[in-house]
PDB file of C-alpha atoms in Angstrom:
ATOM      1  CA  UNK A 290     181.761 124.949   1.080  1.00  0.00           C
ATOM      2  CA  UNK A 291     182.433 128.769   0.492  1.00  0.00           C
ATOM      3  CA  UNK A 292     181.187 131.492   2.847  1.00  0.00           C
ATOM      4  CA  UNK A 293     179.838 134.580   1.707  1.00  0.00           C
ATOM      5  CA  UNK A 294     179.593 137.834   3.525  1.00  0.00           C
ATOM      6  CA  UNK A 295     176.429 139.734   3.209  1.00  0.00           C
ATOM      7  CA  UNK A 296     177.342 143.262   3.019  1.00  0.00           C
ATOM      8  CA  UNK A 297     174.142 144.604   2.564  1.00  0.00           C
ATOM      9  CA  UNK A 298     173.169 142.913   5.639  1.00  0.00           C
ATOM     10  CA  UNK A 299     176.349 143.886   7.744  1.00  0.00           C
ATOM     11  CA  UNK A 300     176.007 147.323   6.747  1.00  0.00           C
ATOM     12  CA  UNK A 301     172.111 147.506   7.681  1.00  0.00           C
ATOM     13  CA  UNK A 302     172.880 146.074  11.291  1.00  0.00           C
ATOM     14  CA  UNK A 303     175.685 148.842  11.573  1.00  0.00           C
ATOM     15  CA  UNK A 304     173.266 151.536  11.035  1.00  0.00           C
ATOM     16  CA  UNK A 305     170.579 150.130  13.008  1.00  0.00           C
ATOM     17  CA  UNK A 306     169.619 153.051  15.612  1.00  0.00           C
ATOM     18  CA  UNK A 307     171.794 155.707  14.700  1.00  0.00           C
ATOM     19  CA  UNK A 308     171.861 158.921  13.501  1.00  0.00           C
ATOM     20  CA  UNK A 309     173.916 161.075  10.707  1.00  0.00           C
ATOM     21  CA  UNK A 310     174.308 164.279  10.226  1.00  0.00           C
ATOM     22  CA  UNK A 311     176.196 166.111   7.318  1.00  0.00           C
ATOM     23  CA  UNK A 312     178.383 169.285   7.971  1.00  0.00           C
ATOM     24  CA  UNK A 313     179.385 171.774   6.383  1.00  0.00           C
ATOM     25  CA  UNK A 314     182.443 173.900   7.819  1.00  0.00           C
ATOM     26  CA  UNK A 315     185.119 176.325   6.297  1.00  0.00           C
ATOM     27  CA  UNK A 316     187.511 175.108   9.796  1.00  0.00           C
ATOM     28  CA  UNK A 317     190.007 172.583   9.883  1.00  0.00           C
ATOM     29  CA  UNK A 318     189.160 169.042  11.460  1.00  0.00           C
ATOM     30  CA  UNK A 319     190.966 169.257  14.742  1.00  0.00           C
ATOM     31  CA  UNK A 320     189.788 172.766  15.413  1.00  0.00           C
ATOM     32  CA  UNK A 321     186.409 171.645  14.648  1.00  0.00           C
ATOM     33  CA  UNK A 322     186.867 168.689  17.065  1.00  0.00           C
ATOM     34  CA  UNK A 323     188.185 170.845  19.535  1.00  0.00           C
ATOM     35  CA  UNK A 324     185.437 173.240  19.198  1.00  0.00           C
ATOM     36  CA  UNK A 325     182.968 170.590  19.439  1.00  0.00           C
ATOM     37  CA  UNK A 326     184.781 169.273  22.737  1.00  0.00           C
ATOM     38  CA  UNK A 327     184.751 173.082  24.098  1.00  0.00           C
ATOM     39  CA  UNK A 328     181.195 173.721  23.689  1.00  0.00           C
ATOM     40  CA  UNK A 329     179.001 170.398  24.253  1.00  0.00           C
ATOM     41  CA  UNK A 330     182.130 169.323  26.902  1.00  0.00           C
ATOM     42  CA  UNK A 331     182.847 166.112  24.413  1.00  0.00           C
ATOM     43  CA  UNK A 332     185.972 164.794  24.046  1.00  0.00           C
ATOM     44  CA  UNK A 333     186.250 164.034  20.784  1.00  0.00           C
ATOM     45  CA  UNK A 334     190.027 162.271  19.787  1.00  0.00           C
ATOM     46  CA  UNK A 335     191.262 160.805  16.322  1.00  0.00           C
ATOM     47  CA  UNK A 336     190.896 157.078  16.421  1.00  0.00           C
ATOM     48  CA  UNK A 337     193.449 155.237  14.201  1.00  0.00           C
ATOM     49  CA  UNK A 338     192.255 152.107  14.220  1.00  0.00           C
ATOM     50  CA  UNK A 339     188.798 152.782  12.896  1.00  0.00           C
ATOM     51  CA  UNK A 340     190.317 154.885   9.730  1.00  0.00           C
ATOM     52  CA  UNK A 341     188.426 154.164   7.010  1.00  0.00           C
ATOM     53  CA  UNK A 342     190.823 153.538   3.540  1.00  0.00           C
ATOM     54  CA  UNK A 343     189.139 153.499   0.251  1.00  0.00           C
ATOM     55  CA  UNK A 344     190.843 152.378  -2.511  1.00  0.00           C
ATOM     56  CA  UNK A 345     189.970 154.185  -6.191  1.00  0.00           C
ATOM     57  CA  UNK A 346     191.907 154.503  -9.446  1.00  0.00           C
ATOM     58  CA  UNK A 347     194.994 152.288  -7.624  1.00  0.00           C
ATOM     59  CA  UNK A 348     195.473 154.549  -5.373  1.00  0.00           C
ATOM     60  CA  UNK A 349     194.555 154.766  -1.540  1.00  0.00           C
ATOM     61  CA  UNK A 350     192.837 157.338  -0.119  1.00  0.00           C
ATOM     62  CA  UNK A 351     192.504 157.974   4.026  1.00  0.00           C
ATOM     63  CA  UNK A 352     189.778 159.167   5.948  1.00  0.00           C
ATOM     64  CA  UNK A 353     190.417 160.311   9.534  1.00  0.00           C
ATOM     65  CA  UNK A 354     187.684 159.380  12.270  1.00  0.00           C
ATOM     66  CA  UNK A 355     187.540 161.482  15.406  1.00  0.00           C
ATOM     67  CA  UNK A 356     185.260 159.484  18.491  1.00  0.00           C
ATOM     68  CA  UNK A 357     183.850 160.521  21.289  1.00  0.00           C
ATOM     69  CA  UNK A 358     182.415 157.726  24.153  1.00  0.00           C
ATOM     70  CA  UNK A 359     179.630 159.043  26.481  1.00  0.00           C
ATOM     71  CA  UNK A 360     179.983 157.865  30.157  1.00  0.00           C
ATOM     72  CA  UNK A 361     177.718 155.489  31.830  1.00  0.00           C
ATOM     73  CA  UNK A 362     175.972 155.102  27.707  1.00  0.00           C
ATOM     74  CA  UNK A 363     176.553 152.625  24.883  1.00  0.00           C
ATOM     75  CA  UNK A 364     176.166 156.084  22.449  1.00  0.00           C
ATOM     76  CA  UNK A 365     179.632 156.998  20.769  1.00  0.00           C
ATOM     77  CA  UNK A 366     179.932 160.021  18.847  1.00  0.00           C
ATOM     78  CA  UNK A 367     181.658 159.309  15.317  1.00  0.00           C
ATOM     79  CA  UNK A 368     183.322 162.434  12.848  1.00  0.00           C
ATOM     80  CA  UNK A 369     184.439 161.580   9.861  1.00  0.00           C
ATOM     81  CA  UNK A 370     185.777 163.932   7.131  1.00  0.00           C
ATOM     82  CA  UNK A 371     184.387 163.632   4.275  1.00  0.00           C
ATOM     83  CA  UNK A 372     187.209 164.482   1.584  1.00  0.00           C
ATOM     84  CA  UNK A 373     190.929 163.573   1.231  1.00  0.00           C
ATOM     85  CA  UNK A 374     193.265 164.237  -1.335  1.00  0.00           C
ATOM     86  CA  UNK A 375     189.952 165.520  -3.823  1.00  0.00           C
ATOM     87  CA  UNK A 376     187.604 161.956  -3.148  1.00  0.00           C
ATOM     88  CA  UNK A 377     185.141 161.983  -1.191  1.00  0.00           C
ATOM     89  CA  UNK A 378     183.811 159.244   1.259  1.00  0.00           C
ATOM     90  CA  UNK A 379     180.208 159.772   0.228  1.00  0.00           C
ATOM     91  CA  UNK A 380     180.670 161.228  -3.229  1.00  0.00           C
ATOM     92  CA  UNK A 381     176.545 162.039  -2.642  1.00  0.00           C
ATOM     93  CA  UNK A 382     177.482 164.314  -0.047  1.00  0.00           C
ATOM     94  CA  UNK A 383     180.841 165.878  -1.787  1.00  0.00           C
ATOM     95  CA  UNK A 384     179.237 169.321  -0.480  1.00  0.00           C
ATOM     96  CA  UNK A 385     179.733 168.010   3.240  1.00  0.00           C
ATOM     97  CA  UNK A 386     182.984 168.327   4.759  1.00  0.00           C
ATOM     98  CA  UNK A 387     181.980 166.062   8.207  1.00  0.00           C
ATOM     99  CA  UNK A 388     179.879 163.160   8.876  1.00  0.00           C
ATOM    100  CA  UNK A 389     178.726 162.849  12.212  1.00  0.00           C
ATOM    101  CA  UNK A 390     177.144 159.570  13.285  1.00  0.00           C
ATOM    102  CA  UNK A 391     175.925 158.693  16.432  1.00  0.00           C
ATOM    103  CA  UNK A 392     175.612 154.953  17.045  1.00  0.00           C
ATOM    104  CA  UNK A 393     175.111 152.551  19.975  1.00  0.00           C
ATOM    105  CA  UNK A 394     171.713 154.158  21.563  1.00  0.00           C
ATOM    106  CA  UNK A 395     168.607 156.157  20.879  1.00  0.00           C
ATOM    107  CA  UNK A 396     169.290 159.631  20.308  1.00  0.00           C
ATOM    108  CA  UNK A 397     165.768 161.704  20.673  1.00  0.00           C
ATOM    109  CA  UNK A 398     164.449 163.986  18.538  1.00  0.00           C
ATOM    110  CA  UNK A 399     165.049 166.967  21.098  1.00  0.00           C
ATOM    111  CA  UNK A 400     168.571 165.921  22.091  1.00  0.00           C
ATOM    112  CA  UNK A 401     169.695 165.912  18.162  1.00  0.00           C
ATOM    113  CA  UNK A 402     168.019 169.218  17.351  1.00  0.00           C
ATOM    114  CA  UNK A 403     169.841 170.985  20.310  1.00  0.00           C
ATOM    115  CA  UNK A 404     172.922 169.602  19.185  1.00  0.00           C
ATOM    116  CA  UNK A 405     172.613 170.376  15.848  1.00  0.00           C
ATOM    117  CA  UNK A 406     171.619 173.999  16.965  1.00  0.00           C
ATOM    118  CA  UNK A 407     175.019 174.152  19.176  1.00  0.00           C
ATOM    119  CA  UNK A 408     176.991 172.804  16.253  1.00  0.00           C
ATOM    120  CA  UNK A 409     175.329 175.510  14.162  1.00  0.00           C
ATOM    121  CA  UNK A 410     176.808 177.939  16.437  1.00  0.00           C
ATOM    122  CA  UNK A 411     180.407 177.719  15.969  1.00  0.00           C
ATOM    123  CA  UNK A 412     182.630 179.939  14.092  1.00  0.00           C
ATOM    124  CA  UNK A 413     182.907 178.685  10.506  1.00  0.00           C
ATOM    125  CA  UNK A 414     179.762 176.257  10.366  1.00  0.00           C
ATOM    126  CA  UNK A 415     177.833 176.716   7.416  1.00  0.00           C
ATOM    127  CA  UNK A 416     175.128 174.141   7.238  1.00  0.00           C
ATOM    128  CA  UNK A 417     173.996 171.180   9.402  1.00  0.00           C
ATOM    129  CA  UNK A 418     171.505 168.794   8.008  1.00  0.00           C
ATOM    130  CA  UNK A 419     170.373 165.075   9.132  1.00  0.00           C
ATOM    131  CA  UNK A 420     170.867 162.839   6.412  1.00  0.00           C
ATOM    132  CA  UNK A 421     168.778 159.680   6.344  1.00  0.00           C
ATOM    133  CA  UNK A 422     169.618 156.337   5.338  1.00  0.00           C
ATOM    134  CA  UNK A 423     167.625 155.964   2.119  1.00  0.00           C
ATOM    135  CA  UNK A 424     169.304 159.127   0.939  1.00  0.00           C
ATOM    136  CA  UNK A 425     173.143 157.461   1.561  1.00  0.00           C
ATOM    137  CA  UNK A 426     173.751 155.534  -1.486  1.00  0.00           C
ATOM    138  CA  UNK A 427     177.819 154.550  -0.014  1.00  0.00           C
ATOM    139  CA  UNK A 428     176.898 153.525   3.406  1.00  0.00           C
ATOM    140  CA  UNK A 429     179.321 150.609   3.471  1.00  0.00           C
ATOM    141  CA  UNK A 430     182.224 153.822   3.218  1.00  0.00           C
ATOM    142  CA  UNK A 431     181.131 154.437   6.613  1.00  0.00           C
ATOM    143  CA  UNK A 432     181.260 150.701   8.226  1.00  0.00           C
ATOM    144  CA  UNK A 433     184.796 150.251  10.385  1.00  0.00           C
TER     145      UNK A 433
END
């Protein structure tokens, strides 16, 4: 008998309640995580074991994710960048430079728009934008 995985299906419960958003930023990923960590009090810290490697045109390709775990709350904070070495990890969003997803809980509609306005805010931000799941054609880049 042969088991088959059901990516679709692992990939759909990974997203299930959570939240993306797409940044745009002219600042280098630790100074935007330690930005982040100044201003909302996060503590956002590169996670090695949930690095995501992609593998295109034989060769391999490393994308760094930064996490944050909120006390006393299933809802982690998850920043991945978005290009190494000129590929992208969602080649639909190659004008992004971070992916922010926040998984775990249920993040309200007023508790993502302020923190999307304090991202805004910091020196070098560009653009912030929530990106929704039907728009994510690579979602399975972003399952660890």
């Amino acid at each position: 008998m042969k088991l088959k995985l059901n990516i679709d299906e692992l990939t759909d419960d990974f997203f299930t309640d959570t939240r993306l958003l797409g940044i745009t930023a002219t600042v280098k990923n630790y100074q935007f995580c330690w930005q982040l960590n100044h201003m909302l009090g996060y503590s956002f810290r590169l996670n090695p074991e949930i690095e995501i490697h992609l593998r295109r045109k034989e060769r391999s390709y490393f994308f760094p994710v930064y996490q944050h775990e909120v006390k006393n709350s299933f809802l982690n904070h998850y920043l991945y960048h978005n290009h190494f070495d000129g590929e992208y990890l969602l080649p639909e969003f190659r004008h992004m430079d971070f992916l922010w997803l926040m998984k775990g809980d249920f993040v309200d509609e007023e508790s993502c728009k302020q923190m999307v306005q304090t991202i805004k805010s910091i020196s070098g931000v560009q653009m912030v934008a929530e990106l929704t799941n039907e728009k994510i054609r690579n979602k399975g880049h972003l399952v660890f």
